[in-house]
Amino acid sequence: MMTRVPRSYVKEARKRTGPKRARIGPIVERLAAEHADATIALRFRDPLELLVSVMLSAQTTDVNVNRVTATLFEKYRRPEDYLAVPQEELERDIFATGFYRQKARSLRGTMRMLLEEFDGEVPRTLEELTRLPGVARKTANVVASELGHTQGIVVDTHVRRLSQRLGLTRREDPVKIEHDLVRLVPRADWARFPHLLIWHGRRVCDARRPRCEDCVLAPDLCPSARA
Ligand code: SF4
């Protein structure tokens, strides 16, 4: 006798929420209404401080970076300042952000290149930004976007988790996730989309305990919504 295979939960959920192309607009709208204050949490006053803050934010929290840069930026104002002290002094000044040796090396290499190739200015294109030592695609995307030259979609741990839960991508690799997202999210929303997912991830869609009962995307826009 043939046993009936129950339709999978995933299929049921996809049927309930509909195709991602139809959901992306309402997802952005609802998140924008819910997190009207969603912007970058790092504090900076100019492009150089932005670049340094984003470089320091690897593997630590924005709150921690802000605590360190509050004093750091009083001492280091121009690219030359990062090269005027011994490497060990810079390491001590950024110690609390973790991975301080590697970060100090990257900062000094970046400052050297800014001076030698970019007249001491922070470049705006992803191609140029990713040439700077220690500046990977995510950092470059954040910097370009905050400077008003958005060229992609920032994919951090929150963006990755939420994009997967929302059924916008099945990929694991951040570059491939970004590839899926830029084909789906309207270009005008590329800059704010990651901020919305980051804040929603922090406030509601926690990695271990998503609060679906309080989520504006449940149940009609999220295939992972728990009943
Ligand atoms: S419904 Fe649940 S899983 Fe989906 S985005 Fe909201 S909190 Fe996350």
Short mmCIF file of C-alpha atoms and ligand atoms in Angstrom, two decimals:
data_model
loop_
_atom_site.label_atom_id
_atom_site.label_comp_id
_atom_site.label_asym_id
_atom_site.label_seq_id
_atom_site.Cartn_x
_atom_site.Cartn_y
_atom_site.Cartn_z
CA MET A 1 0.00 0.00 0.00
CA MET A 2 1.32 3.43 -0.88
CA THR A 3 1.73 5.83 2.02
CA ARG A 4 0.89 9.45 1.43
CA VAL A 5 3.88 11.75 1.88
CA PRO A 6 2.78 14.89 3.69
CA ARG A 7 3.61 18.10 1.90
CA SER A 8 6.64 19.68 3.52
CA TYR A 9 6.34 22.55 5.92
CA VAL A 10 8.58 24.60 3.66
CA LYS A 11 6.31 24.15 0.68
CA GLU A 12 3.29 25.04 2.76
CA ALA A 13 5.03 28.15 4.02
CA ARG A 14 6.05 29.22 0.50
CA LYS A 15 2.49 28.75 -0.68
CA ARG A 16 1.22 30.84 2.22
CA THR A 17 3.57 33.75 1.58
CA GLY A 18 3.79 33.75 -2.23
CA PRO A 19 6.75 34.54 -4.50
CA LYS A 20 9.61 36.71 -3.23
CA ARG A 21 9.25 39.20 -6.10
CA ALA A 22 5.76 40.04 -4.90
CA ARG A 23 6.83 40.21 -1.24
CA ILE A 24 9.91 42.40 -1.46
CA GLY A 25 8.03 45.71 -1.76
CA PRO A 26 5.74 45.09 1.23
CA ILE A 27 8.69 43.72 3.26
CA VAL A 28 10.64 46.96 2.75
CA GLU A 29 7.57 49.10 3.44
CA ARG A 30 6.66 47.36 6.69
CA LEU A 31 10.23 47.30 7.99
CA ALA A 32 10.69 50.98 7.11
CA ALA A 33 7.55 51.85 9.08
CA GLU A 34 8.69 49.71 12.01
CA HIS A 35 12.31 50.89 12.10
CA ALA A 36 12.13 54.51 10.93
CA ASP A 37 15.36 55.15 12.87
CA ALA A 38 17.36 52.41 11.09
CA THR A 39 20.69 53.96 10.19
CA ILE A 40 24.33 53.11 10.72
CA ALA A 41 25.17 52.87 14.42
CA LEU A 42 28.83 53.85 14.04
CA ARG A 43 29.73 57.44 14.92
CA PHE A 44 31.87 59.43 12.50
CA ARG A 45 32.26 63.03 11.31
CA ASP A 46 33.92 62.60 7.94
CA PRO A 47 34.75 59.94 5.31
CA LEU A 48 38.08 59.04 6.94
CA GLU A 49 36.45 58.42 10.34
CA LEU A 50 33.77 56.37 8.60
CA LEU A 51 36.37 54.19 6.89
CA VAL A 52 38.35 53.67 10.10
CA SER A 53 35.19 52.87 12.12
CA VAL A 54 34.02 50.28 9.63
CA MET A 55 37.48 48.69 9.50
CA LEU A 56 37.56 48.51 13.31
CA SER A 57 34.05 47.04 13.49
CA ALA A 58 35.13 43.62 12.19
CA GLN A 59 34.44 40.95 14.85
CA THR A 60 33.15 43.40 17.43
CA THR A 61 30.09 45.52 18.21
CA ASP A 62 29.39 49.03 16.96
CA VAL A 63 29.00 50.17 20.58
CA ASN A 64 32.51 48.96 21.33
CA VAL A 65 33.93 50.71 18.26
CA ASN A 66 32.20 53.98 19.21
CA ARG A 67 33.70 53.77 22.68
CA VAL A 68 37.22 53.40 21.22
CA THR A 69 36.86 55.99 18.44
CA ALA A 70 35.54 58.66 20.83
CA THR A 71 39.14 59.19 21.96
CA LEU A 72 40.94 57.73 18.93
CA PHE A 73 39.58 60.39 16.58
CA GLU A 74 40.81 63.18 18.81
CA LYS A 75 44.36 61.92 18.37
CA TYR A 76 44.24 60.69 14.74
CA ARG A 77 42.63 63.24 12.44
CA ARG A 78 44.45 62.76 9.12
CA PRO A 79 45.95 59.74 7.33
CA GLU A 80 49.43 61.01 8.25
CA ASP A 81 48.63 60.75 11.96
CA TYR A 82 48.24 56.96 11.73
CA LEU A 83 51.73 56.72 10.26
CA ALA A 84 53.36 59.21 12.62
CA VAL A 85 53.23 56.85 15.62
CA PRO A 86 54.90 53.45 16.04
CA GLN A 87 52.68 50.52 15.10
CA GLU A 88 52.64 49.41 18.78
CA GLU A 89 51.13 52.74 19.86
CA LEU A 90 48.29 52.43 17.35
CA GLU A 91 47.77 48.84 18.50
CA ARG A 92 47.37 50.05 22.09
CA ASP A 93 44.94 52.76 21.00
CA ILE A 94 42.64 50.28 19.22
CA PHE A 95 43.29 47.32 21.52
CA ALA A 96 39.72 47.15 22.86
CA THR A 97 38.27 46.44 19.40
CA GLY A 98 40.08 43.07 19.26
CA PHE A 99 42.34 41.67 16.52
CA TYR A 100 44.30 44.85 17.15
CA ARG A 101 47.56 43.76 15.50
CA GLN A 102 45.92 42.91 12.21
CA LYS A 103 43.67 45.98 12.36
CA ALA A 104 46.62 48.29 13.06
CA ARG A 105 48.52 46.80 10.11
CA SER A 106 45.49 47.25 7.83
CA LEU A 107 44.91 50.82 9.02
CA ARG A 108 48.50 51.84 8.41
CA GLY A 109 48.59 50.15 5.00
CA THR A 110 45.34 51.85 4.08
CA MET A 111 46.57 55.28 5.20
CA ARG A 112 49.75 54.83 3.19
CA MET A 113 47.78 53.98 0.06
CA LEU A 114 45.35 56.87 0.62
CA LEU A 115 48.30 59.26 0.72
CA GLU A 116 50.21 57.70 -2.17
CA GLU A 117 47.34 57.06 -4.58
CA PHE A 118 44.29 59.05 -3.56
CA ASP A 119 45.65 62.43 -2.38
CA GLY A 120 44.75 61.50 1.18
CA GLU A 121 41.03 61.22 0.32
CA VAL A 122 38.74 58.23 0.78
CA PRO A 123 37.77 56.91 -2.68
CA ARG A 124 34.12 56.25 -3.57
CA THR A 125 34.08 53.27 -5.91
CA LEU A 126 34.04 49.65 -4.74
CA GLU A 127 36.89 48.89 -7.09
CA GLU A 128 39.12 51.52 -5.49
CA LEU A 129 37.98 50.89 -1.93
CA THR A 130 38.67 47.14 -2.14
CA ARG A 131 42.24 47.87 -3.19
CA LEU A 132 42.92 49.35 0.26
CA PRO A 133 44.69 46.83 2.55
CA GLY A 134 42.21 45.06 4.84
CA VAL A 135 39.15 46.51 3.09
CA ALA A 136 36.91 43.67 1.92
CA ARG A 137 33.72 43.99 -0.11
CA LYS A 138 31.44 44.41 2.91
CA THR A 139 33.50 47.29 4.31
CA ALA A 140 33.70 48.90 0.87
CA ASN A 141 29.94 48.59 0.39
CA VAL A 142 29.21 50.21 3.76
CA VAL A 143 31.60 53.11 3.13
CA ALA A 144 30.45 53.78 -0.44
CA SER A 145 26.81 53.60 0.59
CA GLU A 146 27.19 55.94 3.58
CA LEU A 147 28.99 58.43 1.33
CA GLY A 148 26.04 58.43 -1.06
CA HIS A 149 27.60 56.19 -3.71
CA THR A 150 25.71 52.94 -3.18
CA GLN A 151 26.91 50.26 -5.57
CA GLY A 152 25.70 47.07 -3.92
CA ILE A 153 23.94 45.67 -0.86
CA VAL A 154 25.81 45.21 2.40
CA VAL A 155 25.61 41.60 3.63
CA ASP A 156 26.54 41.09 7.27
CA THR A 157 25.47 38.35 9.65
CA HIS A 158 21.98 39.85 10.19
CA VAL A 159 21.35 40.46 6.50
CA ARG A 160 22.41 36.91 5.73
CA ARG A 161 20.19 35.32 8.40
CA LEU A 162 17.11 37.40 7.64
CA SER A 163 17.43 37.06 3.86
CA GLN A 164 17.49 33.31 4.32
CA ARG A 165 14.60 33.24 6.77
CA LEU A 166 12.55 35.48 4.50
CA GLY A 167 13.21 33.12 1.60
CA LEU A 168 15.01 35.79 -0.45
CA THR A 169 18.09 33.61 -0.95
CA ARG A 170 19.21 30.05 -0.34
CA ARG A 171 22.91 30.88 -0.54
CA GLU A 172 25.42 30.87 2.29
CA ASP A 173 28.23 32.88 0.75
CA PRO A 174 27.81 36.66 1.32
CA VAL A 175 28.85 37.57 -2.23
CA LYS A 176 26.29 35.16 -3.69
CA ILE A 177 23.63 36.44 -1.28
CA GLU A 178 24.37 39.98 -2.42
CA HIS A 179 24.04 38.81 -6.02
CA ASP A 180 20.54 37.43 -5.27
CA LEU A 181 19.50 40.55 -3.36
CA VAL A 182 20.57 43.11 -5.98
CA ARG A 183 18.40 41.30 -8.52
CA LEU A 184 15.43 41.41 -6.18
CA VAL A 185 15.57 44.66 -4.20
CA PRO A 186 14.77 47.87 -6.14
CA ARG A 187 17.93 49.90 -6.63
CA ALA A 188 16.48 52.87 -4.78
CA ASP A 189 16.30 50.69 -1.65
CA TRP A 190 19.81 49.20 -1.80
CA ALA A 191 21.17 51.62 0.81
CA ARG A 192 18.41 51.32 3.41
CA PHE A 193 17.61 47.62 2.93
CA PRO A 194 20.57 46.30 4.98
CA HIS A 195 19.90 48.80 7.77
CA LEU A 196 16.30 47.61 7.97
CA LEU A 197 17.33 43.96 8.17
CA ILE A 198 20.10 44.69 10.67
CA TRP A 199 17.77 46.57 13.04
CA HIS A 200 15.01 44.00 12.61
CA GLY A 201 17.55 41.27 13.34
CA ARG A 202 18.73 43.03 16.47
CA ARG A 203 15.29 43.93 17.80
CA VAL A 204 12.99 41.11 16.67
CA CYS A 205 14.44 38.35 14.51
CA ASP A 206 17.12 37.19 16.93
CA ALA A 207 19.51 34.47 15.73
CA ARG A 208 18.49 31.99 18.42
CA ARG A 209 15.04 33.19 19.47
CA PRO A 210 13.15 35.01 16.73
CA ARG A 211 10.12 36.77 18.22
CA CYS A 212 7.68 35.91 15.44
CA GLU A 213 4.74 36.77 17.68
CA ASP A 214 5.86 40.43 17.65
CA CYS A 215 7.02 40.56 14.02
CA VAL A 216 5.38 42.84 11.45
CA LEU A 217 6.32 40.37 8.70
CA ALA A 218 4.45 37.44 10.26
CA PRO A 219 2.73 35.47 9.03
CA ASP A 220 1.98 36.62 5.48
CA LEU A 221 5.45 37.85 4.38
CA CYS A 222 7.78 35.40 6.11
CA PRO A 223 7.90 31.70 5.21
CA SER A 224 9.83 30.99 8.44
CA ALA A 225 7.21 32.57 10.74
CA ARG A 226 6.34 30.32 13.63
CA ALA A 227 2.68 29.98 14.46
S1 SF4 B 1 8.37 36.10 11.22
FE1 SF4 B 1 9.88 35.28 12.66
S2 SF4 B 1 11.49 34.36 11.38
FE2 SF4 B 1 10.26 35.71 10.06
S3 SF4 B 1 11.34 37.69 10.08
FE3 SF4 B 1 9.80 37.76 11.67
S4 SF4 B 1 10.86 37.11 13.56
FE4 SF4 B 1 12.11 36.48 11.79
#
